[in-house]
Every structure is written in structure tokens, then in C-alpha cells.
């Protein structure tokens, strides 16, 4: 087997080498030291002990001691980074491999295992930043495995304990986020708590309240009019997560601002929920979904089965697993088919998952089986190994972004990965690249981080060409030759030249993009021609373009030129937030731009943020300058050059609209005010007329076709071309459950 090196700076090469050769091995024995980490693999005790791999049997005691010391140290480091700092360096898969390797070494060398320093027990996500609160009922994790045999052994054990082998199970997605327990008393949300050490966790209520879909109160009357008992007290367990679309948006904004992107949606969720500014939680699009119950008084408020639980949650107004995202199975024979069905459906999920959770369906039987120290005996998580491919780095190129950030990109020999052909992967930034030491000519392993973005996760060092040299990060901008620079505290290396043509091209692309002024017909070739020939030297120049120039210089046909000019004209009356977003104010993306536009109400008020020094010192104008977006806008408009630029736009006819944005928030409590929905396909329970009625009752509008103005497309079974159109235009897509959540959440 080839010898890949995983990209783990802190882990000695020897460990990565050995561990990586163990990709598909089954887990065999439980071990007390493992029972504290949330990604524990606690295999079925009745599974037959697997044979030790030759790579362990061959080791001398001295080698085993050295390796176990290194593996345990790597596990301890990973635990600390994961739980305490929410900034892991390695993925679950690599982590689980380390644990498996440690287990093998411990089994083969029990004497040595006792003398090597143990992994400190953490399994505790408390950060020290929040108040600690006790869970009423212990907050459990799950047993986890990558091996089918462990799932089968789990089912056999359950069947034996309950004395029958035709038991009903449910297979649910394993959401990849951050576990939370929401406590409702008399129907009111009183607290949201992290798992912590299982007994007590961090009180993150303030941050949880900023989640867009967490209701403050439980409804006693479901949307369809049926009554449901609201318990006196209930702990509802679920996961805070970031949908893929939000993950992509947040990372794009961070990269543009020169900040390190999040490695995957889980890190984004975990990193955000445990920081101290709830406004950041709102901006980063975090959501919650519920899937289990801790304490519930009275128990009769609950249904009899797990598969009915999501329906009950929804009746109370809580976001829950959609009906078509959980699979029933009876007995061991059907379990694997259900897991497979989930695996096939998974690429269509808008949220990150890393496996399937198998749960015994009857809540009474769940109670009968009970739980161990950290995990229930009635459930097991089967984790999907990430899709991985090997390919060669043909070149490392440098992209210059609109803010001048230089991003290294690996140009790869095209390779198939999880259904798409990958030819490029971001290498993030100079520091990351230097640390990983990826070289032109290297054979690398790529995975899709969070299922969407290909990332280089390993190098096959055995195949490194002799002549492969370390990559020398350029000291000059590859586009304009200006010196590069680094701002204090930033990972980004930037081109120092404001007039750099590569930056200008990107700024124009951004300005004209769908989330900004939506100027049609300003594609890359046209932009290139306009910049090269000096017709657009800055953004306001777009409004000085003449028909004759477009025909002669940009080589556009008459029709295209006219369409482009018409679109430029229309953009002068775009909504204010679009113009604010288009300006490219550092730290201000689309969400913050909407926020700013709503709060300030007019372009004049926005500009005044920078000039009104009396207000800037205090809060006399009612503006909260502690807010990061407000601060960023204030700093931006305090720059005379920026004010002059905006004045130039205004002189050229820019008159952004504000009415639509304000209307969206005018009616407090109207969940869908200002939002435009398009329905497609057959929804599981609502007819078109009912869905329309609900949307309109919540202040929204239903439109017939998808355009850039569409806020959401609601898709059911057999959706039509509207769904395609939504994807093309990046319009978020909701299913019925998500729609009801959005309309119903208090
Ligand atoms: S049930 C008592 N169901 O995975 C059982 N957990 O890595 C409580 N998770 O601790 C958990 N999706 O944070 C359950 N459908 C699902 C889940 C799920 C994700 C999380 C949960 C758990 C962790 C283990």
C-alpha cells in the first residue's frame, strides 16, 4: 500500500502513516478511557473480537510504546482542540482512526498500555465563557462506528435483550453540528444548554435565541388545528447546524475579508455558538433541528414511538426531522436497506450529515434498555467514511480577490469525486500552504469538506517526484507586480495596489453579481475587455459606459450592448442593501448589508454614519456602534475617499430604493413579511391553496415564477423546472417542514 501523509502538523509522520493504512478496519473492544469523547466508538460488546492487524502484531514492545505514546498524545490534542476551542485540526474520520489504532495497540500490548500516559478525560465542551447549568436528565452521546458488523451486532444485542427479533427501528440522519438541549417550562423556553460533560453544560441561551428557527414558546395547537399537550417541563435535544448554502456564503465573505475560512459547517456552527456575540449567530445563518427528548414531565405528553416524535415537535412549533428524511425498518433484515436509503438521499440534504442514527422505535422499549455512562443502549450511529480521491497537483496558481487577497489554488489532474469532476482545490492561504507543504507534482488525497468544497487532506509522499520543490509564495502580485503585504493579525497576504486590474475585475464581478446589483451581460470576457482598454478604471465608470464603446471595444453585438445598458440603468434603482453589498465594505456581506439598510433607512443616513462625529462618539442617533456591521460601515464612510466614491455614484444617477426593505420588517411578528415564495411540486400535507394561504397570512407573497426577487422556493415531490431555476439563481429551497417552521416559529 502507498504511504500517504495526512496533513496534521502536530502529529508525527509515523503515526499518520500507520493510521492511514487502517481505513476500513472494524473496531473491536470498548475501553474505559474512550468513553468521554463525543465521537467515541463504543462497539457492541458481543461482537466477536476482530483479529489484530499485522501492522500491530509485527511491532516490538519498544515500537508499540513509542507509537501508543504518540497516538494518545494526538488524541489528547485533538480532544482539547475539538472540545475546548472548537477548532479541530483533524476530521472525525482521522480522529476515529486514531482511536481505533490506540485500541488495537492497547489490546496487543496491555502492559504497555498501562504504563503509557493515558488520554486525559475531556469529552467536555464547556468553554469557561458561560455559566454552567445542570441537565435535568443526563445528556447522552451515541455509540459510533464505521463498520456494518457493529450495526448488526447492535441489532442482535437489542433483539436478545428484548427477547424478539422483529423490533421496529427508525433510521435518521446524523446531523453534523453542535448538540444542544432546549429546556421549556410551561411551554416557554427558559434555557439552551450545550452537552458539556453530559451532566452539566454551558448556558448558551442568548446565542440560541439568535437562531432563526428556535421558537420561544411551544404551541398547544398545531398548524392543522389539532390540539397537543404541552408538557410542564421538557428538555428537547437537538443539533445546531449551518446549512450548506450559508456555509458557502459565510466562507466567501470571510475569504473576501482576508479571514481564514471555516474548514466545514460543523466548525462554523461550533465556533459561532460558543462565542459571545449573539448577532454573529444571527448573521451566520445557524439553525437548529430537534431529534430526542431528555426529561419530560409528564411523560404522557410524548408519543409512543420515535417515528412520531418529529410530528409532535412540529405540532409544538419546533423544527424537526422531515417525514421523508427518516426511514422505518423492522428487524435486522431491513436495517441495512434503511441505512442505504438514507445514504442515497443524503446528497439532496441541504444540511450537513456525517452518518445515520439507528434508533429503536418504541420509546417504552428505549426506556427498558436504558443507557450506559455516555450513550443509550437503544441507538447507534453508523458514520459514513468521507468520499476521497487521489490525484496529482499540476500547478499552484494564485488568485487575486476583490480585496486584494492572494489565494493559492491547486490545479489538479481532473478526478471524479462524489459525482463531480474536480480540477481545482483551494489551498486557503500562504500559512496553510506552507504548513502543509503541498508541492507541484505531489499526489494528493482530496475530500469534499462539508460535502461541497474539495479540500486537500493528504499527500502521498512515497510518490513525491524528486524534483518537487517547496512552493515559494510570491512577493509580488502576479497580476500587477505590486509588492504584497500582510495586515497585522491577518492570515491573508494582499496585493498592495488599489488599482490592480485583477482586483478591479473581481470588484466589478462582485458589483454586478446576483446578490448585489444584478447587472446582466457583464460577464468575465466583457469585464476583461473593459478593464484592459481602460474604459472602466473604477466602479462608477460602469455608469459612464456608452453604446459605441461597448460595440467597438467590448465587441458586443447591438442587442447585447442595449441589454447591458438597460440593466445598468435598472441597477440605479436597486434596493439599498444591494448597493451597500455591492460597495464591498470590509466585513459587510449580504446579510449585514440588509441589516444596515434596514436600520439606517436611507443612503444619506448611511453616509452620515461616517461624517456625524457627535453621533459617532455616543448613541445620540440611536445607532448601536458596538454592532460589528455598524462599526465597519462607520469606518468605511468616515474615509473621505469612500464618501466621494458614493457621491460619484449618486451624481451618476444612483438612487437605491429603500421601501421594500423597510416593509419587510414593518409588521412585527409577520414571519414572511416582504418575502416572496414560489411553490413547485407536491407538498406532503399541504395543497397549493393551503400553502399559499399560510404564506399570505404570514405577510408573504406567492409568485408564479422564480426570479432574482424570489426569497424562497418551496419544493415538494416531483418539482418542476422552478427548482432548477432556483438552484441556478442561488435561491434557497425549503421543504414543507422548513416552510412551516419559518411561518410558524414564534
Ligand atoms: S439522538 C440519547 N439523533 O450525534 C440520544 N443524535 O455524535 C441522543 N446527533 O450526541 C442523540 N443527529 O449530538 C440523535 N438524529 C440524531 C442525531 C444525533 C446528530 C448527534 C448528537 C449526538 C451525536 C453523537
PDB file of N, CA and C in Angstrom, residues 524-610:
ATOM      1  N   UNK A 524     -17.296  37.765 -17.626  1.00  0.00           N
ATOM      2  CA  UNK A 524     -15.843  37.889 -17.485  1.00  0.00           C
ATOM      3  C   UNK A 524     -15.158  38.456 -18.743  1.00  0.00           C
ATOM      4  N   UNK A 525     -15.588  38.018 -19.933  1.00  0.00           N
ATOM      5  CA  UNK A 525     -14.893  38.474 -21.149  1.00  0.00           C
ATOM      6  C   UNK A 525     -15.102  39.975 -21.342  1.00  0.00           C
ATOM      7  N   UNK A 526     -16.342  40.422 -21.114  1.00  0.00           N
ATOM      8  CA  UNK A 526     -16.637  41.848 -21.270  1.00  0.00           C
ATOM      9  C   UNK A 526     -15.863  42.659 -20.234  1.00  0.00           C
ATOM     10  N   UNK A 527     -15.864  42.155 -18.992  1.00  0.00           N
ATOM     11  CA  UNK A 527     -15.130  42.868 -17.936  1.00  0.00           C
ATOM     12  C   UNK A 527     -13.645  42.985 -18.317  1.00  0.00           C
ATOM     13  N   UNK A 528     -13.078  41.863 -18.767  1.00  0.00           N
ATOM     14  CA  UNK A 528     -11.664  41.878 -19.164  1.00  0.00           C
ATOM     15  C   UNK A 528     -11.403  42.962 -20.198  1.00  0.00           C
ATOM     16  N   UNK A 529     -12.251  42.985 -21.232  1.00  0.00           N
ATOM     17  CA  UNK A 529     -12.042  43.950 -22.314  1.00  0.00           C
ATOM     18  C   UNK A 529     -12.157  45.377 -21.787  1.00  0.00           C
ATOM     19  N   UNK A 530     -13.162  45.631 -20.938  1.00  0.00           N
ATOM     20  CA  UNK A 530     -13.376  46.991 -20.443  1.00  0.00           C
ATOM     21  C   UNK A 530     -12.224  47.449 -19.548  1.00  0.00           C
ATOM     22  N   UNK A 531     -11.689  46.509 -18.758  1.00  0.00           N
ATOM     23  CA  UNK A 531     -10.588  46.871 -17.858  1.00  0.00           C
ATOM     24  C   UNK A 531      -9.298  47.046 -18.664  1.00  0.00           C
ATOM     25  N   UNK A 532      -9.050  46.103 -19.574  1.00  0.00           N
ATOM     26  CA  UNK A 532      -7.812  46.173 -20.366  1.00  0.00           C
ATOM     27  C   UNK A 532      -7.726  47.453 -21.176  1.00  0.00           C
ATOM     28  N   UNK A 533      -8.858  47.858 -21.740  1.00  0.00           N
ATOM     29  CA  UNK A 533      -8.838  49.051 -22.585  1.00  0.00           C
ATOM     30  C   UNK A 533      -9.052  50.333 -21.789  1.00  0.00           C
ATOM     31  N   UNK A 534      -9.067  50.201 -20.488  1.00  0.00           N
ATOM     32  CA  UNK A 534      -9.120  51.396 -19.640  1.00  0.00           C
ATOM     33  C   UNK A 534     -10.479  52.092 -19.628  1.00  0.00           C
ATOM     34  N   UNK A 535     -11.525  51.425 -20.118  1.00  0.00           N
ATOM     35  CA  UNK A 535     -12.834  52.088 -20.108  1.00  0.00           C
ATOM     36  C   UNK A 535     -13.452  52.072 -18.712  1.00  0.00           C
ATOM     37  N   UNK A 536     -13.125  51.050 -17.928  1.00  0.00           N
ATOM     38  CA  UNK A 536     -13.575  51.023 -16.538  1.00  0.00           C
ATOM     39  C   UNK A 536     -12.333  50.997 -15.646  1.00  0.00           C
ATOM     40  N   UNK A 537     -12.076  52.110 -14.996  1.00  0.00           N
ATOM     41  CA  UNK A 537     -10.910  52.188 -14.107  1.00  0.00           C
ATOM     42  C   UNK A 537     -11.340  52.115 -12.648  1.00  0.00           C
ATOM     43  N   UNK A 538     -12.616  52.369 -12.428  1.00  0.00           N
ATOM     44  CA  UNK A 538     -13.187  52.237 -11.084  1.00  0.00           C
ATOM     45  C   UNK A 538     -14.666  51.916 -11.252  1.00  0.00           C
ATOM     46  N   UNK A 539     -15.338  51.571 -10.154  1.00  0.00           N
ATOM     47  CA  UNK A 539     -16.727  51.110 -10.273  1.00  0.00           C
ATOM     48  C   UNK A 539     -17.680  52.151 -10.875  1.00  0.00           C
ATOM     49  N   UNK A 540     -17.593  53.436 -10.480  1.00  0.00           N
ATOM     50  CA  UNK A 540     -18.533  54.394 -11.076  1.00  0.00           C
ATOM     51  C   UNK A 540     -18.429  54.469 -12.600  1.00  0.00           C
ATOM     52  N   UNK A 541     -17.257  54.121 -13.148  1.00  0.00           N
ATOM     53  CA  UNK A 541     -17.105  54.151 -14.606  1.00  0.00           C
ATOM     54  C   UNK A 541     -18.133  53.283 -15.317  1.00  0.00           C
ATOM     55  N   UNK A 542     -18.659  52.274 -14.610  1.00  0.00           N
ATOM     56  CA  UNK A 542     -19.681  51.413 -15.223  1.00  0.00           C
ATOM     57  C   UNK A 542     -20.849  52.269 -15.715  1.00  0.00           C
ATOM     58  N   UNK A 543     -21.142  53.338 -14.973  1.00  0.00           N
ATOM     59  CA  UNK A 543     -22.289  54.190 -15.310  1.00  0.00           C
ATOM     60  C   UNK A 543     -21.927  55.251 -16.356  1.00  0.00           C
ATOM     61  N   UNK A 544     -20.671  55.218 -16.814  1.00  0.00           N
ATOM     62  CA  UNK A 544     -20.263  56.166 -17.861  1.00  0.00           C
ATOM     63  C   UNK A 544     -20.133  55.475 -19.210  1.00  0.00           C
ATOM     64  N   UNK A 545     -20.383  54.170 -19.225  1.00  0.00           N
ATOM     65  CA  UNK A 545     -20.189  53.419 -20.469  1.00  0.00           C
ATOM     66  C   UNK A 545     -21.171  53.883 -21.543  1.00  0.00           C
ATOM     67  N   UNK A 546     -20.654  53.965 -22.784  1.00  0.00           N
ATOM     68  CA  UNK A 546     -21.535  54.381 -23.889  1.00  0.00           C
ATOM     69  C   UNK A 546     -21.700  53.237 -24.874  1.00  0.00           C
ATOM     70  N   UNK A 547     -22.787  53.327 -25.587  1.00  0.00           N
ATOM     71  CA  UNK A 547     -23.128  52.257 -26.524  1.00  0.00           C
ATOM     72  C   UNK A 547     -21.999  52.008 -27.522  1.00  0.00           C
ATOM     73  N   UNK A 548     -21.492  53.102 -28.080  1.00  0.00           N
ATOM     74  CA  UNK A 548     -20.461  52.968 -29.120  1.00  0.00           C
ATOM     75  C   UNK A 548     -19.227  52.249 -28.574  1.00  0.00           C
ATOM     76  N   UNK A 549     -18.905  52.540 -27.326  1.00  0.00           N
ATOM     77  CA  UNK A 549     -17.723  51.899 -26.717  1.00  0.00           C
ATOM     78  C   UNK A 549     -17.957  50.401 -26.547  1.00  0.00           C
ATOM     79  N   UNK A 550     -19.154  50.078 -26.133  1.00  0.00           N
ATOM     80  CA  UNK A 550     -19.451  48.653 -25.929  1.00  0.00           C
ATOM     81  C   UNK A 550     -19.372  47.895 -27.247  1.00  0.00           C
ATOM     82  N   UNK A 551     -19.812  48.535 -28.315  1.00  0.00           N
ATOM     83  CA  UNK A 551     -19.780  47.867 -29.623  1.00  0.00           C
ATOM     84  C   UNK A 551     -18.335  47.731 -30.115  1.00  0.00           C
ATOM     85  N   UNK A 552     -17.588  48.805 -29.978  1.00  0.00           N
ATOM     86  CA  UNK A 552     -16.240  48.814 -30.554  1.00  0.00           C
ATOM     87  C   UNK A 552     -15.233  48.092 -29.673  1.00  0.00           C
ATOM     88  N   UNK A 553     -15.235  48.443 -28.409  1.00  0.00           N
ATOM     89  CA  UNK A 553     -14.176  47.940 -27.522  1.00  0.00           C
ATOM     90  C   UNK A 553     -14.504  46.569 -26.949  1.00  0.00           C
ATOM     91  N   UNK A 554     -15.711  46.435 -26.414  1.00  0.00           N
ATOM     92  CA  UNK A 554     -16.051  45.155 -25.781  1.00  0.00           C
ATOM     93  C   UNK A 554     -16.547  44.147 -26.809  1.00  0.00           C
ATOM     94  N   UNK A 555     -16.636  44.583 -28.057  1.00  0.00           N
ATOM     95  CA  UNK A 555     -17.048  43.713 -29.171  1.00  0.00           C
ATOM     96  C   UNK A 555     -18.413  43.063 -28.911  1.00  0.00           C
ATOM     97  N   UNK A 556     -19.298  43.840 -28.302  1.00  0.00           N
ATOM     98  CA  UNK A 556     -20.644  43.307 -28.066  1.00  0.00           C
ATOM     99  C   UNK A 556     -21.503  43.558 -29.301  1.00  0.00           C
ATOM    100  N   UNK A 557     -22.457  42.675 -29.540  1.00  0.00           N
ATOM    101  CA  UNK A 557     -23.435  42.905 -30.597  1.00  0.00           C
ATOM    102  C   UNK A 557     -24.395  44.004 -30.142  1.00  0.00           C
ATOM    103  N   UNK A 558     -25.163  44.533 -31.087  1.00  0.00           N
ATOM    104  CA  UNK A 558     -26.049  45.661 -30.741  1.00  0.00           C
ATOM    105  C   UNK A 558     -27.046  45.275 -29.661  1.00  0.00           C
ATOM    106  N   UNK A 559     -27.616  44.077 -29.825  1.00  0.00           N
ATOM    107  CA  UNK A 559     -28.649  43.658 -28.881  1.00  0.00           C
ATOM    108  C   UNK A 559     -28.050  43.503 -27.473  1.00  0.00           C
ATOM    109  N   UNK A 560     -26.885  42.848 -27.402  1.00  0.00           N
ATOM    110  CA  UNK A 560     -26.256  42.632 -26.092  1.00  0.00           C
ATOM    111  C   UNK A 560     -25.895  43.968 -25.455  1.00  0.00           C
ATOM    112  N   UNK A 561     -25.370  44.878 -26.268  1.00  0.00           N
ATOM    113  CA  UNK A 561     -24.983  46.186 -25.729  1.00  0.00           C
ATOM    114  C   UNK A 561     -26.202  46.899 -25.161  1.00  0.00           C
ATOM    115  N   UNK A 562     -27.312  46.840 -25.897  1.00  0.00           N
ATOM    116  CA  UNK A 562     -28.529  47.520 -25.417  1.00  0.00           C
ATOM    117  C   UNK A 562     -29.047  46.883 -24.137  1.00  0.00           C
ATOM    118  N   UNK A 563     -28.991  45.554 -24.116  1.00  0.00           N
ATOM    119  CA  UNK A 563     -29.463  44.870 -22.895  1.00  0.00           C
ATOM    120  C   UNK A 563     -28.593  45.231 -21.702  1.00  0.00           C
ATOM    121  N   UNK A 564     -27.284  45.258 -21.935  1.00  0.00           N
ATOM    122  CA  UNK A 564     -26.375  45.602 -20.831  1.00  0.00           C
ATOM    123  C   UNK A 564     -26.655  47.016 -20.333  1.00  0.00           C
ATOM    124  N   UNK A 565     -26.810  47.944 -21.262  1.00  0.00           N
ATOM    125  CA  UNK A 565     -27.066  49.335 -20.850  1.00  0.00           C
ATOM    126  C   UNK A 565     -28.387  49.453 -20.091  1.00  0.00           C
ATOM    127  N   UNK A 566     -29.380  48.686 -20.543  1.00  0.00           N
ATOM    128  CA  UNK A 566     -30.686  48.728 -19.855  1.00  0.00           C
ATOM    129  C   UNK A 566     -30.543  48.173 -18.439  1.00  0.00           C
ATOM    130  N   UNK A 567     -29.763  47.108 -18.317  1.00  0.00           N
ATOM    131  CA  UNK A 567     -29.580  46.502 -16.998  1.00  0.00           C
ATOM    132  C   UNK A 567     -28.795  47.440 -16.068  1.00  0.00           C
ATOM    133  N   UNK A 568     -27.823  48.134 -16.634  1.00  0.00           N
ATOM    134  CA  UNK A 568     -27.061  49.116 -15.835  1.00  0.00           C
ATOM    135  C   UNK A 568     -28.005  50.224 -15.366  1.00  0.00           C
ATOM    136  N   UNK A 569     -28.884  50.633 -16.259  1.00  0.00           N
ATOM    137  CA  UNK A 569     -29.848  51.685 -15.913  1.00  0.00           C
ATOM    138  C   UNK A 569     -30.744  51.217 -14.754  1.00  0.00           C
ATOM    139  N   UNK A 570     -31.268  49.999 -14.907  1.00  0.00           N
ATOM    140  CA  UNK A 570     -32.158  49.463 -13.869  1.00  0.00           C
ATOM    141  C   UNK A 570     -31.450  49.397 -12.521  1.00  0.00           C
ATOM    142  N   UNK A 571     -30.156  49.075 -12.552  1.00  0.00           N
ATOM    143  CA  UNK A 571     -29.435  48.868 -11.294  1.00  0.00           C
ATOM    144  C   UNK A 571     -29.363  50.140 -10.455  1.00  0.00           C
ATOM    145  N   UNK A 572     -29.603  51.288 -11.093  1.00  0.00           N
ATOM    146  CA  UNK A 572     -29.550  52.552 -10.329  1.00  0.00           C
ATOM    147  C   UNK A 572     -30.678  52.609  -9.294  1.00  0.00           C
ATOM    148  N   UNK A 573     -31.710  51.799  -9.530  1.00  0.00           N
ATOM    149  CA  UNK A 573     -32.851  51.843  -8.604  1.00  0.00           C
ATOM    150  C   UNK A 573     -33.002  50.537  -7.825  1.00  0.00           C
ATOM    151  N   UNK A 574     -31.907  49.841  -7.666  1.00  0.00           N
ATOM    152  CA  UNK A 574     -31.939  48.583  -6.903  1.00  0.00           C
ATOM    153  C   UNK A 574     -32.211  48.883  -5.425  1.00  0.00           C
ATOM    154  N   UNK A 575     -32.540  47.846  -4.672  1.00  0.00           N
ATOM    155  CA  UNK A 575     -32.755  48.056  -3.240  1.00  0.00           C
ATOM    156  C   UNK A 575     -31.443  48.510  -2.587  1.00  0.00           C
ATOM    157  N   UNK A 576     -31.600  49.313  -1.548  1.00  0.00           N
ATOM    158  CA  UNK A 576     -30.423  49.898  -0.901  1.00  0.00           C
ATOM    159  C   UNK A 576     -29.415  48.842  -0.441  1.00  0.00           C
ATOM    160  N   UNK A 577     -29.924  47.732   0.123  1.00  0.00           N
ATOM    161  CA  UNK A 577     -28.974  46.752   0.646  1.00  0.00           C
ATOM    162  C   UNK A 577     -28.103  46.187  -0.465  1.00  0.00           C
ATOM    163  N   UNK A 578     -28.649  46.093  -1.668  1.00  0.00           N
ATOM    164  CA  UNK A 578     -27.855  45.575  -2.794  1.00  0.00           C
ATOM    165  C   UNK A 578     -26.707  46.533  -3.118  1.00  0.00           C
ATOM    166  N   UNK A 579     -27.014  47.806  -3.098  1.00  0.00           N
ATOM    167  CA  UNK A 579     -25.966  48.784  -3.364  1.00  0.00           C
ATOM    168  C   UNK A 579     -24.907  48.726  -2.260  1.00  0.00           C
ATOM    169  N   UNK A 580     -25.350  48.619  -1.014  1.00  0.00           N
ATOM    170  CA  UNK A 580     -24.409  48.554   0.116  1.00  0.00           C
ATOM    171  C   UNK A 580     -23.527  47.308  -0.031  1.00  0.00           C
ATOM    172  N   UNK A 581     -24.142  46.196  -0.371  1.00  0.00           N
ATOM    173  CA  UNK A 581     -23.378  44.962  -0.577  1.00  0.00           C
ATOM    174  C   UNK A 581     -22.388  45.140  -1.731  1.00  0.00           C
ATOM    175  N   UNK A 582     -22.832  45.808  -2.779  1.00  0.00           N
ATOM    176  CA  UNK A 582     -22.003  45.978  -3.976  1.00  0.00           C
ATOM    177  C   UNK A 582     -20.760  46.822  -3.698  1.00  0.00           C
ATOM    178  N   UNK A 583     -20.843  47.720  -2.715  1.00  0.00           N
ATOM    179  CA  UNK A 583     -19.695  48.581  -2.419  1.00  0.00           C
ATOM    180  C   UNK A 583     -18.493  47.779  -1.917  1.00  0.00           C
ATOM    181  N   UNK A 584     -18.749  46.593  -1.393  1.00  0.00           N
ATOM    182  CA  UNK A 584     -17.639  45.753  -0.924  1.00  0.00           C
ATOM    183  C   UNK A 584     -17.008  46.293   0.348  1.00  0.00           C
ATOM    184  N   UNK A 585     -17.815  46.802   1.254  1.00  0.00           N
ATOM    185  CA  UNK A 585     -17.301  47.304   2.539  1.00  0.00           C
ATOM    186  C   UNK A 585     -16.725  46.119   3.317  1.00  0.00           C
ATOM    187  N   UNK A 586     -15.478  46.240   3.792  1.00  0.00           N
ATOM    188  CA  UNK A 586     -14.900  45.112   4.529  1.00  0.00           C
ATOM    189  C   UNK A 586     -15.819  44.670   5.676  1.00  0.00           C
ATOM    190  N   UNK A 587     -15.963  43.385   5.858  1.00  0.00           N
ATOM    191  CA  UNK A 587     -16.803  42.771   6.906  1.00  0.00           C
ATOM    192  C   UNK A 587     -18.303  42.890   6.655  1.00  0.00           C
ATOM    193  N   UNK A 588     -18.699  43.471   5.547  1.00  0.00           N
ATOM    194  CA  UNK A 588     -20.135  43.619   5.294  1.00  0.00           C
ATOM    195  C   UNK A 588     -20.533  42.784   4.076  1.00  0.00           C
ATOM    196  N   UNK A 589     -21.196  41.667   4.336  1.00  0.00           N
ATOM    197  CA  UNK A 589     -21.731  40.830   3.256  1.00  0.00           C
ATOM    198  C   UNK A 589     -23.207  41.112   3.096  1.00  0.00           C
ATOM    199  N   UNK A 590     -23.897  40.211   2.393  1.00  0.00           N
ATOM    200  CA  UNK A 590     -25.295  40.460   2.062  1.00  0.00           C
ATOM    201  C   UNK A 590     -26.170  40.610   3.312  1.00  0.00           C
ATOM    202  N   UNK A 591     -25.937  39.736   4.304  1.00  0.00           N
ATOM    203  CA  UNK A 591     -26.810  39.769   5.480  1.00  0.00           C
ATOM    204  C   UNK A 591     -26.607  41.069   6.262  1.00  0.00           C
ATOM    205  N   UNK A 592     -25.334  41.419   6.464  1.00  0.00           N
ATOM    206  CA  UNK A 592     -25.041  42.659   7.190  1.00  0.00           C
ATOM    207  C   UNK A 592     -25.545  43.864   6.397  1.00  0.00           C
ATOM    208  N   UNK A 593     -25.459  43.781   5.059  1.00  0.00           N
ATOM    209  CA  UNK A 593     -25.924  44.902   4.232  1.00  0.00           C
ATOM    210  C   UNK A 593     -27.427  45.105   4.402  1.00  0.00           C
ATOM    211  N   UNK A 594     -28.169  43.997   4.454  1.00  0.00           N
ATOM    212  CA  UNK A 594     -29.620  44.117   4.676  1.00  0.00           C
ATOM    213  C   UNK A 594     -29.896  44.766   6.027  1.00  0.00           C
ATOM    214  N   UNK A 595     -29.118  44.327   6.992  1.00  0.00           N
ATOM    215  CA  UNK A 595     -29.242  44.853   8.345  1.00  0.00           C
ATOM    216  C   UNK A 595     -29.004  46.361   8.381  1.00  0.00           C
ATOM    217  N   UNK A 596     -27.923  46.764   7.735  1.00  0.00           N
ATOM    218  CA  UNK A 596     -27.561  48.182   7.712  1.00  0.00           C
ATOM    219  C   UNK A 596     -28.628  49.008   7.008  1.00  0.00           C
ATOM    220  N   UNK A 597     -29.092  48.476   5.863  1.00  0.00           N
ATOM    221  CA  UNK A 597     -30.084  49.215   5.088  1.00  0.00           C
ATOM    222  C   UNK A 597     -31.369  49.389   5.904  1.00  0.00           C
ATOM    223  N   UNK A 598     -31.733  48.322   6.601  1.00  0.00           N
ATOM    224  CA  UNK A 598     -32.956  48.367   7.400  1.00  0.00           C
ATOM    225  C   UNK A 598     -32.815  49.376   8.542  1.00  0.00           C
ATOM    226  N   UNK A 599     -31.662  49.329   9.190  1.00  0.00           N
ATOM    227  CA  UNK A 599     -31.504  50.207  10.357  1.00  0.00           C
ATOM    228  C   UNK A 599     -31.357  51.665   9.961  1.00  0.00           C
ATOM    229  N   UNK A 600     -30.609  51.929   8.892  1.00  0.00           N
ATOM    230  CA  UNK A 600     -30.348  53.323   8.541  1.00  0.00           C
ATOM    231  C   UNK A 600     -31.478  53.911   7.706  1.00  0.00           C
ATOM    232  N   UNK A 601     -32.083  53.084   6.878  1.00  0.00           N
ATOM    233  CA  UNK A 601     -33.284  53.540   6.173  1.00  0.00           C
ATOM    234  C   UNK A 601     -33.020  54.329   4.907  1.00  0.00           C
ATOM    235  N   UNK A 602     -31.857  54.934   4.757  1.00  0.00           N
ATOM    236  CA  UNK A 602     -31.594  55.667   3.515  1.00  0.00           C
ATOM    237  C   UNK A 602     -30.094  55.734   3.283  1.00  0.00           C
ATOM    238  N   UNK A 603     -29.741  55.987   2.024  1.00  0.00           N
ATOM    239  CA  UNK A 603     -28.318  56.097   1.700  1.00  0.00           C
ATOM    240  C   UNK A 603     -27.701  57.285   2.440  1.00  0.00           C
ATOM    241  N   UNK A 604     -28.470  58.371   2.526  1.00  0.00           N
ATOM    242  CA  UNK A 604     -27.962  59.565   3.216  1.00  0.00           C
ATOM    243  C   UNK A 604     -27.619  59.236   4.662  1.00  0.00           C
ATOM    244  N   UNK A 605     -28.522  58.493   5.329  1.00  0.00           N
ATOM    245  CA  UNK A 605     -28.284  58.152   6.740  1.00  0.00           C
ATOM    246  C   UNK A 605     -27.048  57.261   6.877  1.00  0.00           C
ATOM    247  N   UNK A 606     -26.859  56.410   5.902  1.00  0.00           N
ATOM    248  CA  UNK A 606     -25.679  55.536   5.936  1.00  0.00           C
ATOM    249  C   UNK A 606     -24.399  56.359   5.810  1.00  0.00           C
ATOM    250  N   UNK A 607     -24.395  57.250   4.833  1.00  0.00           N
ATOM    251  CA  UNK A 607     -23.195  58.071   4.613  1.00  0.00           C
ATOM    252  C   UNK A 607     -22.921  58.912   5.857  1.00  0.00           C
ATOM    253  N   UNK A 608     -24.017  59.367   6.478  1.00  0.00           N
ATOM    254  CA  UNK A 608     -23.872  60.232   7.657  1.00  0.00           C
ATOM    255  C   UNK A 608     -23.196  59.504   8.813  1.00  0.00           C
ATOM    256  N   UNK A 609     -23.227  58.166   8.795  1.00  0.00           N
ATOM    257  CA  UNK A 609     -22.560  57.413   9.868  1.00  0.00           C
ATOM    258  C   UNK A 609     -21.114  57.875  10.003  1.00  0.00           C
ATOM    259  N   UNK A 610     -20.487  58.104   8.871  1.00  0.00           N
ATOM    260  CA  UNK A 610     -19.067  58.446   8.877  1.00  0.00           C
ATOM    261  C   UNK A 610     -18.798  59.897   9.178  1.00  0.00           C
TER     262      UNK A 610
END
